[in-house]
């Protein structure tokens, strides 16, 4: 009999979780990953977004033209000037699950959150949470600690109507976290672009858009576009598009003012509609990928009762623009709604602006010619590799790709799936031994990839290593076919490792920039030091962490400086790619030009790069602290 079979299952095993305790027990179900603030998808940003979403929904219903957001250290403050929460329902609205005004479609017709969970999750996962609703000269406030009510009252007030929320994310859940104000600013800007006339005030700085998504696309254009962006608006839909000379597609998508980082049914429909409309306009059977190569754009739709694939609302799952959960009555599908609008509006625009028509077709033809040439070269390279049986030596896949689980489980597994890109057999062997074989794959590079920035696309296509990597990722035809949610570059912290890391990132930045924009590409951080005495071992990622560990462990301390992944034993390494894995997200800010980044780091500007290195270099002595 197994140990689990020996355990008695009685009434004592039945547990009822009061209030929001379930959220504290299982935070991932409500806000996705916890994180420490280094990734824009980390939980502390989800908490902020949940509160702002409520204020945005007030504006969408016609109440309150300004939202004030303040982030100081760990404390967050959000004040809107909407209707305010009904005074007798303030405590219920922020602490009792499945309670809220958004179940009433008359009060909130096209809101982001409908499940009555968002604010409760913020309350439950905050060490302190304060809410105050102002309504017609009265206010009702309540103060909570980790979801438990500690004080409340009703009072007279001279404040304008609206709701104030202040909270501090709980360090017991999020650890030593910090808000990255750049991430918050991007979030605030997106809200202003999507809600024309709304004044978002972040830490005293005002953000307001008069042209909606057109402002977003224009401000995000880091390279000259081939023609002025096309801006089209209809009832419950707004789109922008233009073409540039970069690779990939840079299309941002939104639903009811919510940025859907991972796309969904609306983005898929928009991509389809662009290709279909251009093919019909030119009366030629151009490949969809050629119609969209180098496209920069955005799509925003408003729908009733949206459904998302996760509580974090990063991917739209709705099929219809309106659904009635009580019967089989449905509205128009999102696909047909977007296709109809784009088909008519874009076709009309092209007939009226004939000067840009040859520019677009020339871009499509150039993409077609290059794709056909490169595709033929890559096919020959892949066939050569297959004959040499190279694939099995390069990729140790995960079981997620070989099981028979139902579609829902497959989606969940893909969200957890990762592929480590390593250098050499030593590092890949170490990771392979200790990885979670269900969801973590390992790809081993041989030597240094070529510098994609300097070489022609043809030569890159002939490169065996990069072809194998493309095949492993599954993005030969479309990045929507990406096989893993997380691409993790895991190289040594020495000169060679850093160089290989830059070469791999250059490849992604030039030919697959959307993988970076969508938050799929990460750098694995491994410890630089091991500090231990006879009783305890600590792994440190910085000199500061090492010094703190030395002070804590005191006497008899032994310090090891790791210079490569291969130096770390498999028994130790298991901690670094499990729950405690530290990942740095590879990101491109709106103001950064891909061409300028690659030219600076991978081009021929030797003097500029040398000066940068001299100014930012940390000496070996600083890292190793030879006096210890």
Coordinates of N, CA and C in Angstrom, one line a residue, residues 226 243-244 246 248-249 271 274-275 278-279 282 285-295 359-373 375 477-478:
X226 N 6.3 52.9 -44.9 CA 6.3 53.1 -46.4 C 5.2 54.0 -46.8
X243 N 2.8 49.6 -43.5 CA 3.9 48.7 -43.7 C 5.2 49.4 -43.5
X244 N 6.2 48.6 -43.0 CA 7.6 49.1 -42.9 C 8.5 48.0 -43.5
X246 N 10.8 46.3 -41.8 CA 11.2 45.3 -40.8 C 10.5 44.0 -41.1
X248 N 8.5 40.4 -39.8 CA 7.5 40.1 -38.8 C 6.3 41.0 -38.9
X249 N 5.4 40.9 -37.9 CA 4.2 41.7 -37.8 C 4.2 42.3 -36.4
X271 N -5.9 39.7 -38.7 CA -4.8 39.3 -39.5 C -5.4 38.7 -40.8
X274 N -7.0 41.5 -43.1 CA -6.0 42.3 -43.9 C -5.6 41.5 -45.2
X275 N -5.2 40.3 -45.0 CA -4.7 39.5 -46.1 C -5.8 39.3 -47.1
X278 N -6.6 42.6 -49.1 CA -5.6 43.0 -50.0 C -5.6 42.1 -51.2
X279 N -5.8 40.8 -51.0 CA -5.8 39.8 -52.1 C -7.0 40.1 -53.0
X282 N -6.3 43.5 -55.0 CA -5.4 43.4 -56.1 C -5.7 42.2 -57.1
X285 N -3.7 36.1 -56.0 CA -3.7 35.1 -54.8 C -2.4 35.2 -54.1
X286 N -2.2 36.4 -53.5 CA -0.9 36.5 -52.7 C -1.1 35.7 -51.4
X287 N 0.1 35.2 -50.9 CA 0.1 34.5 -49.7 C -0.2 35.4 -48.5
X288 N -1.0 35.0 -47.5 CA -1.3 35.9 -46.4 C -0.1 36.5 -45.7
X289 N 1.0 35.6 -45.6 CA 2.2 36.1 -44.9 C 2.9 37.2 -45.7
X290 N 2.8 37.2 -47.0 CA 3.4 38.2 -47.8 C 2.6 39.5 -47.7
X291 N 1.3 39.4 -47.5 CA 0.4 40.6 -47.3 C 0.7 41.3 -46.0
X292 N 1.1 40.5 -45.0 CA 1.3 41.0 -43.7 C 2.8 41.3 -43.3
X293 N 3.7 40.9 -44.1 CA 5.1 41.0 -43.8 C 5.5 42.5 -43.6
X294 N 6.1 42.8 -42.4 CA 6.5 44.2 -42.1 C 5.3 45.1 -41.7
X295 N 4.2 44.5 -41.4 CA 3.0 45.4 -41.1 C 3.1 45.9 -39.6
X359 N 2.6 51.2 -53.7 CA 3.6 51.0 -52.6 C 3.3 49.7 -51.9
X360 N 2.0 49.5 -51.6 CA 1.6 48.3 -50.9 C 1.9 47.0 -51.7
X361 N 1.5 47.1 -53.0 CA 1.7 45.9 -53.8 C 3.2 45.6 -54.1
X362 N 4.0 46.6 -54.2 CA 5.5 46.4 -54.3 C 6.0 45.7 -53.1
X363 N 5.5 46.1 -51.9 CA 6.0 45.5 -50.7 C 5.6 44.0 -50.7
X364 N 4.4 43.7 -51.1 CA 3.9 42.3 -51.1 C 4.7 41.5 -52.1
X365 N 5.0 42.0 -53.2 CA 5.8 41.3 -54.2 C 7.2 41.0 -53.8
X366 N 7.8 42.1 -53.1 CA 9.2 41.9 -52.6 C 9.2 40.8 -51.5
X367 N 8.2 40.8 -50.7 CA 8.1 39.8 -49.6 C 7.9 38.4 -50.2
X368 N 7.1 38.3 -51.3 CA 6.9 37.0 -51.9 C 8.2 36.5 -52.5
X369 N 8.9 37.3 -53.2 CA 10.1 36.9 -53.9 C 11.1 36.4 -52.9
X370 N 11.3 37.2 -51.8 CA 12.3 36.8 -50.8 C 11.8 35.5 -50.1
X371 N 10.6 35.4 -49.7 CA 10.1 34.2 -49.0 C 10.3 33.0 -49.9
X372 N 10.0 33.0 -51.1 CA 10.1 31.8 -52.0 C 11.6 31.4 -52.1
X373 N 12.5 32.4 -52.2 CA 13.9 32.1 -52.3 C 14.4 31.5 -51.0
X375 N 12.6 30.2 -48.5 CA 11.9 28.9 -48.2 C 12.6 27.7 -48.9
X477 N 6.5 28.7 -40.6 CA 5.4 29.3 -41.4 C 4.8 30.6 -40.7
X478 N 4.6 30.5 -39.4 CA 3.9 31.5 -38.7 C 4.2 31.4 -37.2

